[in-house]
Coordinates of C-alpha atoms in Angstrom, one line a residue:
Chain A
M18 CA 19.7 13.6 9.4
T19 CA 23.4 12.7 9.7
D20 CA 25.0 9.9 7.9
F21 CA 26.2 7.9 10.9
A22 CA 24.9 7.6 14.5
E23 CA 27.1 7.9 17.6
P24 CA 28.0 4.5 19.0
G25 CA 26.4 5.5 22.3
A26 CA 23.2 6.5 20.7
L27 CA 23.1 3.2 18.8
L28 CA 23.5 1.3 22.0
G29 CA 20.7 3.3 23.6
A30 CA 18.4 2.8 20.7
L31 CA 18.9 -1.0 20.8
L32 CA 18.8 -1.3 24.6
P33 CA 15.9 -3.9 24.7
E34 CA 17.5 -6.0 22.0
I35 CA 20.8 -5.9 23.9
T36 CA 19.1 -6.9 27.1
L37 CA 17.6 -9.8 25.3
L38 CA 20.9 -10.9 23.7
L39 CA 22.8 -10.6 27.0
G40 CA 20.2 -12.7 28.6
T41 CA 20.4 -15.2 25.8
L42 CA 24.2 -15.6 26.3
I43 CA 23.6 -16.3 30.0
L44 CA 20.9 -18.8 29.0
L45 CA 23.5 -20.7 27.0
L46 CA 25.5 -21.2 30.3
V47 CA 22.3 -22.1 32.2
G48 CA 21.8 -24.9 29.7
A49 CA 25.4 -26.2 30.1
W50 CA 25.5 -25.9 33.9
G51 CA 23.6 -27.7 36.5
G52 CA 23.3 -31.2 37.8
E53 CA 22.0 -34.3 36.1
S54 CA 19.0 -34.4 38.4
S55 CA 16.6 -32.1 36.6
S56 CA 16.0 -31.6 32.9
P57 CA 18.4 -28.8 31.7
T58 CA 16.0 -28.2 28.8
R59 CA 13.1 -27.3 31.0
R60 CA 15.2 -25.2 33.3
S61 CA 16.5 -23.4 30.2
A62 CA 12.9 -22.8 29.0
R63 CA 11.8 -21.3 32.3
F64 CA 14.9 -19.1 32.4
A65 CA 14.1 -18.0 28.9
L66 CA 10.6 -17.0 30.1
G67 CA 12.2 -14.8 32.7
I68 CA 14.4 -13.1 30.1
V69 CA 11.4 -12.5 27.9
G70 CA 9.7 -10.8 30.9
V71 CA 12.7 -8.6 31.6
T72 CA 12.9 -7.6 27.9
A73 CA 9.2 -6.7 28.0
V74 CA 9.9 -4.4 30.9
A75 CA 12.8 -2.8 28.9
V76 CA 10.5 -2.4 25.9
V77 CA 7.7 -0.7 28.0
F78 CA 10.3 1.7 29.6
A79 CA 11.8 2.5 26.2
W80 CA 8.3 3.2 24.8
L81 CA 7.3 5.4 27.7
R82 CA 10.6 7.4 27.6
G83 CA 10.3 7.8 23.8
D84 CA 13.8 6.2 23.3
G85 CA 15.0 4.3 20.3
F86 CA 15.5 6.9 17.6
T87 CA 19.0 7.4 16.1
T88 CA 20.0 10.6 14.3
D89 CA 21.0 8.7 11.1
D90 CA 17.4 7.6 10.8
R91 CA 18.3 3.9 10.5
L92 CA 16.5 2.9 13.7
T93 CA 13.2 4.2 14.9
G94 CA 11.6 4.3 18.3
D95 CA 8.1 4.8 17.1
G96 CA 5.1 3.2 18.8
F97 CA 4.7 0.7 15.9
R98 CA 8.1 -0.8 16.8
W99 CA 7.3 -1.2 20.5
A100 CA 3.7 -2.4 19.9
I101 CA 5.0 -5.1 17.5
D102 CA 7.8 -6.0 20.0
L103 CA 5.2 -6.6 22.7
V104 CA 3.1 -8.8 20.5
L105 CA 6.3 -10.8 19.6
L106 CA 7.3 -11.1 23.2
L107 CA 3.8 -12.4 24.1
G108 CA 4.0 -15.0 21.3
T109 CA 7.4 -16.1 22.3
A110 CA 6.4 -16.5 26.0
G111 CA 3.5 -18.6 24.9
A112 CA 5.6 -20.8 22.6
L113 CA 8.2 -21.3 25.4
A114 CA 5.4 -22.4 27.8
I115 CA 4.1 -24.9 25.2
F116 CA 7.7 -26.1 24.6
D117 CA 8.1 -26.8 28.3
T118 CA 5.0 -29.0 28.3
E119 CA 6.2 -30.8 25.1
Q120 CA 9.6 -31.5 26.7
L121 CA 7.9 -32.8 29.8
R122 CA 6.1 -35.4 27.6
T123 CA 8.7 -36.3 25.0
R124 CA 12.2 -35.5 26.4
A125 CA 13.2 -35.1 22.7
Y126 CA 14.8 -31.7 22.8
Q127 CA 18.2 -30.1 23.7
A128 CA 18.7 -27.2 26.0
E129 CA 19.7 -25.0 23.1
I130 CA 16.2 -24.8 21.7
P131 CA 15.0 -21.9 24.0
V132 CA 18.3 -20.1 23.1
L133 CA 17.6 -20.3 19.4
M134 CA 14.0 -19.1 20.0
L135 CA 15.4 -16.0 21.8
L136 CA 18.0 -15.4 19.1
A137 CA 15.2 -15.5 16.5
L138 CA 13.2 -13.1 18.7
S139 CA 16.1 -10.6 18.7
G140 CA 16.2 -10.8 14.9
M141 CA 12.4 -10.0 14.8
M142 CA 12.9 -7.1 17.2
I143 CA 15.6 -5.7 14.9
I144 CA 13.2 -6.0 12.0
S145 CA 10.5 -4.0 13.7
A146 CA 13.0 -1.3 14.7
S147 CA 14.8 -0.9 11.4
R148 CA 14.2 1.9 8.8
D149 CA 17.1 0.7 6.7
L150 CA 16.8 -2.2 4.3
M151 CA 20.2 -3.6 5.2
F152 CA 19.3 -3.6 8.9
T153 CA 16.0 -5.3 8.0
Y154 CA 17.9 -7.9 6.0
I155 CA 20.3 -8.6 8.9
G156 CA 17.3 -9.0 11.3
L157 CA 15.5 -11.2 8.8
E158 CA 18.5 -13.5 8.5
L159 CA 19.1 -13.6 12.2
M160 CA 15.5 -14.7 12.6
S161 CA 15.4 -17.1 9.6
I162 CA 18.6 -19.0 10.3
A163 CA 17.5 -19.6 13.9
V164 CA 14.1 -20.8 12.7
Y165 CA 15.6 -23.1 10.1
V166 CA 17.3 -25.0 12.9
L167 CA 14.2 -24.8 15.1
A168 CA 12.1 -26.5 12.5
G169 CA 14.5 -29.5 12.8
A170 CA 14.5 -29.3 16.6
N171 CA 13.4 -32.9 17.1
R172 CA 16.6 -34.7 16.0
S173 CA 15.1 -38.1 16.3
S174 CA 12.3 -37.3 13.9
A175 CA 12.6 -37.7 10.1
R176 CA 9.6 -35.5 9.5
S177 CA 11.2 -32.7 11.5
A178 CA 14.4 -33.0 9.4
E179 CA 12.4 -32.9 6.2
A180 CA 10.5 -29.8 7.3
S181 CA 13.8 -28.2 8.2
I182 CA 15.5 -28.7 4.9
K183 CA 12.5 -27.6 2.9
Y184 CA 12.2 -24.4 4.9
F185 CA 15.9 -23.8 4.7
L186 CA 16.2 -24.1 0.9
L187 CA 13.0 -22.1 0.1
G188 CA 13.8 -19.5 2.8
A189 CA 17.3 -19.0 1.5
F190 CA 16.0 -18.8 -2.1
A191 CA 13.5 -16.1 -1.1
S192 CA 16.3 -14.2 0.8
G193 CA 18.3 -14.2 -2.4
F194 CA 15.4 -12.4 -4.2
L195 CA 15.0 -10.0 -1.3
L196 CA 18.7 -9.2 -1.3
Y197 CA 18.8 -8.6 -5.1
G198 CA 15.9 -6.3 -4.7
I199 CA 17.7 -4.4 -2.0
A200 CA 20.8 -4.2 -4.2
L201 CA 18.9 -2.7 -7.2
L202 CA 17.1 -0.2 -5.0
Y203 CA 20.5 0.8 -3.6
G204 CA 21.8 1.1 -7.1
A205 CA 18.8 3.3 -8.2
V206 CA 18.8 5.6 -5.1
G207 CA 22.3 5.4 -3.6
D208 CA 21.0 4.7 -0.1
T209 CA 19.2 1.8 1.6
R210 CA 17.4 4.0 4.2
L211 CA 13.6 3.9 3.8
S212 CA 13.4 7.7 4.1
A213 CA 15.7 8.0 1.0
L214 CA 13.8 5.4 -0.9
G215 CA 10.5 7.1 0.0
A216 CA 11.7 10.4 -1.4
A217 CA 13.1 9.0 -4.7
T218 CA 11.5 9.2 -8.1
P219 CA 11.1 5.6 -9.4
S220 CA 13.3 4.7 -12.3
A221 CA 13.2 1.4 -14.2
M222 CA 15.9 -0.1 -11.9
Y223 CA 13.9 1.0 -8.8
L224 CA 10.8 -0.8 -10.1
V225 CA 12.7 -4.0 -10.8
G226 CA 14.1 -3.8 -7.3
V227 CA 10.6 -3.3 -5.9
A228 CA 9.3 -6.3 -7.8
L229 CA 12.1 -8.6 -6.5
L230 CA 11.5 -7.2 -3.0
L231 CA 7.8 -8.1 -3.3
V232 CA 8.7 -11.7 -4.4
G233 CA 10.9 -12.1 -1.3
F234 CA 8.2 -10.6 1.0
A235 CA 5.5 -12.8 -0.5
F236 CA 7.6 -15.9 0.3
K237 CA 8.2 -14.8 3.9
V238 CA 4.5 -14.1 4.7
G239 CA 3.4 -17.2 2.8
A240 CA 1.2 -15.5 0.2
V241 CA -0.2 -17.6 -2.7
P242 CA 1.5 -18.6 -5.1
F243 CA 4.6 -18.5 -2.9
H244 CA 3.1 -20.5 0.0
L245 CA 4.1 -24.0 -1.0
W246 CA 6.5 -24.4 1.9
T247 CA 4.0 -23.4 4.6
P248 CA 1.9 -26.6 5.0
D249 CA 4.9 -29.0 4.9
V250 CA 7.0 -26.9 7.4
Y251 CA 4.1 -26.3 9.8
D252 CA 3.2 -30.0 9.7
G253 CA 6.7 -31.4 10.1
A254 CA 8.0 -29.0 12.8
P255 CA 7.4 -29.8 16.4
S256 CA 4.1 -28.2 17.7
P257 CA 5.7 -25.5 20.0
I258 CA 7.9 -24.4 17.1
T259 CA 5.0 -24.4 14.7
A260 CA 3.2 -22.1 17.2
F261 CA 6.3 -19.9 17.3
M262 CA 6.4 -19.7 13.5
A263 CA 2.7 -19.1 13.1
A264 CA 2.6 -16.4 15.7
C265 CA 5.9 -14.6 15.8
V266 CA 7.5 -15.2 12.4
K267 CA 4.3 -14.1 10.7
A268 CA 3.9 -11.0 12.9
S269 CA 7.4 -9.8 12.2
A270 CA 7.2 -10.6 8.5
F271 CA 4.1 -8.3 8.4
A272 CA 5.7 -5.6 10.4
M273 CA 8.5 -5.6 7.9
L274 CA 6.1 -5.6 4.9
L275 CA 4.0 -2.8 6.3
R276 CA 6.9 -0.6 7.2
V277 CA 8.8 -1.0 3.9
M278 CA 5.7 -0.5 1.9
A279 CA 4.4 2.5 3.8
E280 CA 7.7 4.3 4.4
G281 CA 10.0 2.9 1.7
I282 CA 8.5 2.0 -1.7
G283 CA 5.5 4.4 -1.6
P284 CA 6.7 6.2 -4.8
A285 CA 6.0 3.1 -6.8
I286 CA 2.6 2.4 -5.3
V287 CA 0.9 2.8 -8.7
H288 CA 2.9 -0.2 -9.8
W289 CA 2.7 -2.6 -6.8
H290 CA -0.9 -1.8 -5.7
P291 CA -2.6 -4.0 -8.4
V292 CA -0.1 -6.8 -7.9
V293 CA -0.6 -6.9 -4.2
W294 CA -4.4 -6.6 -4.8
W295 CA -4.4 -9.9 -6.7
L296 CA -2.0 -11.5 -4.3
A297 CA -4.4 -10.7 -1.4
A298 CA -7.4 -12.0 -3.3
I299 CA -5.8 -15.2 -4.4
T300 CA -4.3 -15.9 -1.0
M301 CA -7.6 -15.5 0.8
V302 CA -9.5 -17.8 -1.6
V303 CA -6.8 -20.5 -2.1
G304 CA -5.9 -20.7 1.6
N305 CA -9.5 -21.2 2.8
V306 CA -10.6 -23.5 0.0
V307 CA -7.6 -25.9 0.4
A308 CA -8.0 -25.9 4.2
L309 CA -11.4 -27.4 3.7
A310 CA -9.8 -30.7 2.4
Q311 CA -7.3 -31.1 5.3
P312 CA -8.0 -33.9 7.9
N313 CA -4.7 -33.1 9.7
V314 CA -5.3 -30.2 12.1
K315 CA -1.8 -28.8 11.8
R316 CA -2.0 -28.7 8.0
M317 CA -5.5 -27.1 8.4
L318 CA -4.1 -24.4 10.6
A319 CA -1.2 -23.9 8.1
Y320 CA -3.7 -23.2 5.3
S321 CA -5.7 -21.0 7.7
S322 CA -2.5 -19.0 8.4
I323 CA -2.1 -18.6 4.7
A324 CA -5.6 -17.2 4.5
H325 CA -4.9 -14.9 7.4
S326 CA -1.9 -13.5 5.4
G327 CA -4.4 -12.6 2.8
Y328 CA -6.6 -10.7 5.2
L329 CA -3.6 -8.9 6.5
L330 CA -2.5 -8.0 3.0
V331 CA -5.9 -6.3 2.6
A332 CA -5.0 -4.0 5.5
V333 CA -1.6 -3.3 4.1
L334 CA -3.3 -2.3 0.8
A335 CA -5.6 0.1 2.6
Y336 CA -2.4 2.1 3.2
S337 CA -3.5 4.4 6.1
Q338 CA -2.9 5.0 9.8
E339 CA -6.1 3.2 10.6
A340 CA -4.9 0.2 8.6
A341 CA -1.6 0.1 10.5
A342 CA -3.5 0.2 13.8
A343 CA -5.8 -2.6 12.4
V344 CA -2.7 -4.7 11.6
V345 CA -1.3 -4.3 15.1
F346 CA -4.7 -5.3 16.6
Y347 CA -5.1 -8.2 14.2
L348 CA -1.6 -9.5 15.0
L349 CA -2.4 -9.4 18.7
A350 CA -5.6 -11.3 18.3
Y351 CA -4.0 -13.8 15.9
T352 CA -1.1 -14.4 18.2
L353 CA -3.4 -15.1 21.2
A354 CA -5.6 -17.5 19.2
T355 CA -2.6 -19.3 17.7
I356 CA -0.9 -19.8 21.1
G357 CA -4.1 -21.0 22.7
A358 CA -4.9 -23.4 19.9
F359 CA -1.4 -25.0 19.9
A360 CA -1.4 -25.2 23.7
V361 CA -4.5 -27.4 23.5
L362 CA -3.2 -29.4 20.5
G363 CA 0.1 -30.1 22.4
I364 CA -1.9 -31.7 25.2
V365 CA -4.3 -33.6 22.9
S366 CA -1.5 -35.0 20.8
E367 CA 0.0 -36.7 23.9
G368 CA 3.5 -35.9 22.7
R369 CA 3.2 -38.3 19.8
E370 CA 5.2 -37.6 16.7
T371 CA 2.3 -37.9 14.3
T372 CA 0.0 -34.9 14.2
V373 CA -3.5 -34.6 15.4
T374 CA -6.3 -35.3 13.0
I375 CA -9.9 -34.1 13.3
D376 CA -10.9 -37.6 14.3
D377 CA -8.5 -37.4 17.3
L378 CA -10.6 -34.4 18.5
S379 CA -13.9 -36.2 18.5
G380 CA -15.8 -36.2 21.7
L381 CA -13.2 -34.1 23.5
W382 CA -16.0 -32.2 25.2
H383 CA -17.1 -35.4 27.0
V384 CA -13.7 -36.2 28.5
R385 CA -12.1 -32.8 28.9
P386 CA -14.6 -30.0 28.6
G387 CA -12.1 -27.3 29.4
L388 CA -9.8 -28.2 26.5
A389 CA -12.7 -28.3 24.1
V390 CA -14.0 -24.9 25.1
A391 CA -10.5 -23.3 24.9
L392 CA -9.9 -24.8 21.4
S393 CA -13.3 -23.7 20.3
V394 CA -12.8 -20.1 21.4
C395 CA -9.5 -20.0 19.5
L396 CA -10.9 -21.5 16.4
L397 CA -13.9 -19.1 16.5
A398 CA -11.4 -16.2 16.9
F399 CA -9.6 -17.4 13.7
F400 CA -13.0 -17.5 12.1
G401 CA -13.9 -14.0 13.3
F402 CA -17.1 -15.0 15.1
P403 CA -18.7 -12.3 17.3
I404 CA -18.7 -12.6 21.1
A405 CA -17.7 -16.3 21.3
G406 CA -14.7 -15.7 19.0
G407 CA -13.7 -12.7 21.0
A408 CA -11.1 -10.3 19.6
G409 CA -11.0 -12.2 16.3
F410 CA -14.3 -10.5 15.3
F411 CA -13.0 -7.0 15.9
A412 CA -9.7 -7.8 14.2
K413 CA -11.5 -8.5 11.0
W414 CA -13.9 -5.7 11.6
Y415 CA -11.1 -3.1 11.9
V416 CA -9.4 -4.5 8.8
I417 CA -12.7 -4.2 6.8
Q418 CA -13.3 -0.7 8.2
A419 CA -9.8 0.4 7.2
A420 CA -10.2 -1.1 3.8
L421 CA -13.5 0.7 3.1
A422 CA -12.3 4.0 4.6
S423 CA -9.1 4.0 2.5
H424 CA -8.5 6.6 -0.2
T425 CA -9.7 4.2 -2.8
P426 CA -12.2 2.0 -1.1
L427 CA -11.3 -1.7 -1.6
T428 CA -14.9 -2.8 -1.9
V429 CA -14.4 -5.8 -4.2
L430 CA -11.5 -7.0 -2.0
V431 CA -13.7 -6.7 1.1
V432 CA -16.4 -8.8 -0.6
V433 CA -13.8 -11.4 -1.3
L434 CA -12.6 -11.3 2.3
V435 CA -16.2 -11.8 3.7
L436 CA -16.9 -14.7 1.3
A437 CA -13.6 -16.3 2.0
S438 CA -14.4 -16.1 5.8
V439 CA -17.7 -17.8 5.1
V440 CA -15.9 -20.6 3.4
S441 CA -13.6 -20.9 6.4
A442 CA -16.6 -21.7 8.6
G443 CA -16.5 -25.0 6.8
Y444 CA -13.4 -26.3 8.5
Y445 CA -13.4 -24.4 11.8
L446 CA -16.9 -25.5 12.6
T447 CA -16.2 -29.1 11.5
A448 CA -13.5 -29.3 14.1
I449 CA -15.7 -27.7 16.7
S450 CA -18.7 -30.0 15.9
A451 CA -16.4 -33.0 16.1
M452 CA -15.4 -32.0 19.6
F453 CA -19.0 -31.4 20.8
N454 CA -21.3 -33.6 18.8
R455 CA -19.4 -36.9 18.2
P456 CA -19.1 -39.5 20.9
R457 CA -15.6 -40.2 22.3
P458 CA -14.2 -43.3 20.5
S459 CA -13.1 -45.9 23.1
Q460 CA -9.7 -46.6 21.5
L461 CA -8.6 -42.9 21.8
P462 CA -6.4 -42.4 24.8
M463 CA -7.5 -40.0 27.5
P464 CA -5.7 -36.7 27.3
V465 CA -3.3 -36.2 30.2
Q466 CA -3.7 -33.7 33.0
T467 CA -2.9 -30.2 31.8
P468 CA 0.6 -29.1 33.1
L469 CA 0.6 -25.7 34.9
L470 CA 2.4 -23.6 32.3
S471 CA 0.3 -24.8 29.4
G472 CA -2.8 -24.2 31.5
I473 CA -1.8 -20.7 32.3
V474 CA -1.2 -20.1 28.5
M475 CA -4.6 -21.4 27.6
V476 CA -6.4 -19.4 30.3
V477 CA -4.6 -16.2 29.5
A478 CA -5.2 -16.6 25.7
V479 CA -8.9 -17.4 26.1
V480 CA -9.6 -14.8 28.7
A481 CA -7.7 -12.1 26.8
L482 CA -9.6 -13.0 23.6
L483 CA -13.0 -12.9 25.2
V484 CA -12.3 -9.7 27.2
L485 CA -11.0 -8.0 24.0
G486 CA -14.0 -9.3 22.2
V487 CA -16.3 -7.4 24.6
F488 CA -14.1 -4.4 25.3
P489 CA -11.9 -4.0 22.3
T490 CA -11.6 -0.2 22.8
P491 CA -8.6 -0.1 25.1
A492 CA -6.5 -2.3 22.9
S493 CA -7.6 -0.7 19.7
R494 CA -6.9 2.8 21.2
L495 CA -3.5 1.6 22.2
A496 CA -2.9 0.3 18.7
A497 CA -4.1 3.6 17.2
A498 CA -1.9 5.6 19.6
A499 CA 1.1 3.3 18.7
T500 CA 0.8 4.0 15.0
L501 CA -0.3 7.7 15.4
R502 CA 2.6 8.7 17.6
A503 CA 4.8 7.2 14.8
A504 CA 5.7 10.5 13.1
P505 CA 7.8 8.7 10.5
L506 CA 4.8 6.5 9.5
A507 CA 2.6 9.5 9.3
T508 CA 4.5 11.8 7.0
P509 CA 5.6 9.7 4.1
V510 CA 2.3 7.9 3.9
A511 CA 0.3 11.2 3.9
G512 CA 2.7 12.6 1.3
T513 CA 2.5 9.8 -1.2
M514 CA -1.2 9.3 -0.6
T515 CA -2.1 12.7 -1.8
V516 CA 0.3 12.6 -4.7
S517 CA -0.7 9.3 -6.1
A518 CA -4.3 8.9 -5.0
P519 CA -6.0 9.6 -8.4
T520 CA -3.7 7.1 -10.2
V521 CA -4.3 4.5 -7.6
A522 CA -8.0 4.9 -8.1
A523 CA -7.5 4.2 -11.8
T524 CA -5.5 1.0 -11.2
E525 CA -7.8 -0.1 -8.5
D526 CA -10.7 0.0 -11.0
A527 CA -8.7 -1.8 -13.6
G528 CA -7.8 -4.5 -11.0
S529 CA -11.3 -5.1 -9.8
T530 CA -13.4 -5.0 -13.0
P531 CA -12.2 -8.2 -14.7
Chain B
M2 CA 30.5 1.1 -19.8
M3 CA 32.3 -1.2 -17.3
L4 CA 29.4 -0.8 -14.9
A5 CA 26.7 -1.9 -17.3
D6 CA 28.8 -5.0 -18.2
A7 CA 29.3 -5.9 -14.5
L8 CA 25.6 -5.5 -13.8
I9 CA 24.7 -7.7 -16.8
V10 CA 27.1 -10.4 -15.6
S11 CA 25.6 -10.2 -12.2
A12 CA 22.0 -10.6 -13.6
I13 CA 23.1 -13.6 -15.6
L14 CA 24.7 -15.3 -12.6
F15 CA 21.6 -14.6 -10.6
T16 CA 19.4 -16.1 -13.3
I17 CA 21.6 -19.2 -13.5
G18 CA 21.2 -19.6 -9.7
V19 CA 17.4 -19.3 -9.9
V20 CA 17.1 -21.7 -12.8
G21 CA 19.3 -24.1 -10.9
V22 CA 17.1 -24.0 -7.8
L23 CA 14.0 -24.5 -9.9
T24 CA 15.3 -27.5 -12.0
R25 CA 17.7 -29.5 -9.8
R26 CA 16.6 -31.8 -7.0
N27 CA 19.8 -32.5 -5.1
A28 CA 19.9 -30.5 -1.9
I29 CA 23.6 -29.8 -2.1
I30 CA 23.3 -28.5 -5.7
L31 CA 20.3 -26.4 -4.7
F32 CA 22.3 -24.9 -1.9
M33 CA 25.2 -24.1 -4.3
C34 CA 22.7 -22.3 -6.6
V35 CA 21.4 -20.2 -3.7
E36 CA 25.0 -19.3 -2.9
L37 CA 25.5 -18.3 -6.5
M38 CA 22.5 -16.0 -6.2
L39 CA 23.9 -14.3 -3.2
N40 CA 27.3 -13.9 -4.8
A41 CA 25.7 -12.4 -7.9
V42 CA 24.1 -9.8 -5.6
N43 CA 27.5 -9.1 -4.1
L44 CA 28.8 -8.4 -7.6
S45 CA 26.0 -5.9 -8.0
F46 CA 26.8 -4.2 -4.7
V47 CA 30.4 -3.8 -5.6
T48 CA 29.5 -2.3 -8.9
F49 CA 27.1 0.1 -7.3
A50 CA 29.8 1.1 -4.8
K51 CA 31.7 2.6 -7.8
L52 CA 28.7 5.0 -8.2
H53 CA 27.5 5.6 -4.7
G54 CA 30.6 5.3 -2.5
V55 CA 31.9 2.9 0.2
S56 CA 28.7 1.7 1.7
G57 CA 28.3 -0.9 -1.1
H58 CA 31.5 -2.5 0.0
V59 CA 30.3 -2.7 3.5
F60 CA 27.1 -4.4 2.4
V61 CA 29.2 -7.1 0.6
I62 CA 31.1 -7.9 3.9
L63 CA 27.7 -8.1 5.7
V64 CA 26.2 -10.4 3.1
M65 CA 29.3 -12.6 3.1
T66 CA 29.1 -13.0 6.8
I67 CA 25.5 -13.9 6.7
A68 CA 26.1 -16.3 3.8
A69 CA 28.8 -18.1 5.8
A70 CA 26.4 -18.5 8.8
E71 CA 23.7 -19.8 6.4
A72 CA 26.2 -22.3 4.9
A73 CA 27.2 -23.7 8.3
V74 CA 23.5 -24.1 9.3
G75 CA 22.5 -25.4 5.9
L76 CA 25.2 -28.1 5.7
A77 CA 24.3 -29.2 9.2
I78 CA 20.7 -29.6 8.2
V79 CA 21.7 -31.5 5.1
I80 CA 23.7 -33.9 7.2
S81 CA 20.7 -34.5 9.6
V82 CA 18.5 -35.2 6.5
F83 CA 21.1 -37.7 5.2
R84 CA 21.2 -39.5 8.5
H85 CA 17.4 -40.0 8.4
F86 CA 16.8 -40.7 4.7
G87 CA 20.2 -42.0 3.5
A88 CA 20.0 -39.5 0.6
V89 CA 20.0 -35.8 0.0
D90 CA 17.7 -36.0 -3.0
L91 CA 14.6 -33.9 -2.4
Q92 CA 12.5 -36.4 -4.4
S93 CA 13.2 -39.0 -1.7
L94 CA 11.6 -36.7 1.0
K95 CA 8.0 -37.6 0.9
L96 CA 6.9 -38.0 4.5
L97 CA 5.1 -34.6 4.5
R98 CA 2.9 -35.0 1.5
R99 CA -0.8 -35.7 1.4

């Protein structure tokens, strides 16, 4: 391991990101050029879809060729990076298609919005590639600053502005904690590379750094008690942006959390394991219970996304290769369901500024059966229902399997997970029953015809969820291969697991008995 | 000895920033407190650079660049809030509460 990489090697390792950024620069021109005749925003959204496609090809090539490593060990080309990148690209493509529909309806957005989405995406891809806390921080800020603006994308809406400033202030506050944690870890170890952090013996300063880092992470993934921004921001932001945040920002936050915990702060596992244990348990319970009381569908999905953070934290705690594969599969299923659900909501909401309530969904089956079925499949996937919920069932199944098979079986946490999922039936099934069992109120407007791009998104999401729900093996094999080929993920985890397993068992018992 | 002093000052500055964010309600003041937190961290980085070499200085430059970008975006968001609500007080923002 050398201290610095060759500039050429660095360029090679970041080739998909550079492709994306070059495309984004051209996209800025595309928005500025062009006649008055057609909407520049929609042209820019479609061009952005093309750039996402090209980047996906670059990612696949880089994965097949095994590119992406640098000699200084600051960037990694392991399968985990590329698999997460593909999930992020899928989520962004869906959000762009939903955005195109929304713009068709409202004409409220500028041509720069797709540009900002791609800039945020490049930040996320840097996060998934980085094995150095400073790189992670730069990627995180690149993502966050773009998403702060996106939350306020609708400039004529006061709700959007309010969401934007709340997200900005709390996000910047959380970044401050994260950065102080990085500074203290740097002070304790003398390096910000995860490999160096993973080989260090924890001192007092190291532990304080880990604690601050965890506070920052908990904010970013929306874990209780640091979740307070989530419902307001998800509710106030425009629907396509909410879909983007729920799918992509969450996926990249978890990629960051998993990599830093598995490769970086493993030596302090005895100290953070019980803390994260409680974080996961409280997040699952609070997210699901509060979601029961939400009549507003976007707020309900916000609390449901908090609950999903809790499920994913269980997988992070399981701390094994299987758990990493389970996280990748879970993020894929969650992204598909989120994109599908928001595509339907975008059409049902008619481009109105106020958000959809459960009452607005009543009788949807009688007027637009296709929309009702698509939304039901996505909600059942969130719930984790077998067959009809498709991949959502296996996502939870793999998480539970990994949690039970981990070195110290997380039995109590799995019981909490299952009970919390049962509670979540209360609100998912209420929405579904409103669509199918209630009559359509006459004063509700008829949903418009589904535009082509949104229709494609819905069909792809629903079909992919259902197919993966019957044949999950190819995707789960791919996820397992992605995380197994990752030599860097394998070695430090195995090393720390064997060293600290008995002590973890002790803390796990202490954490679960009261 | 100097190092410990600088670290303590940095921790105190960071705490002042955190307390400010938690107690004040004016968006501009909150924003200043966040900047104070970031600069406290910069002081830590500079101090650690004395121990660990030049990379600490490099991190400070990176953080300053990011903080400048954040300031530009943040102030623009504050202006857009002011246009809608006529105030930058967080207590007057109550559209998204149920």
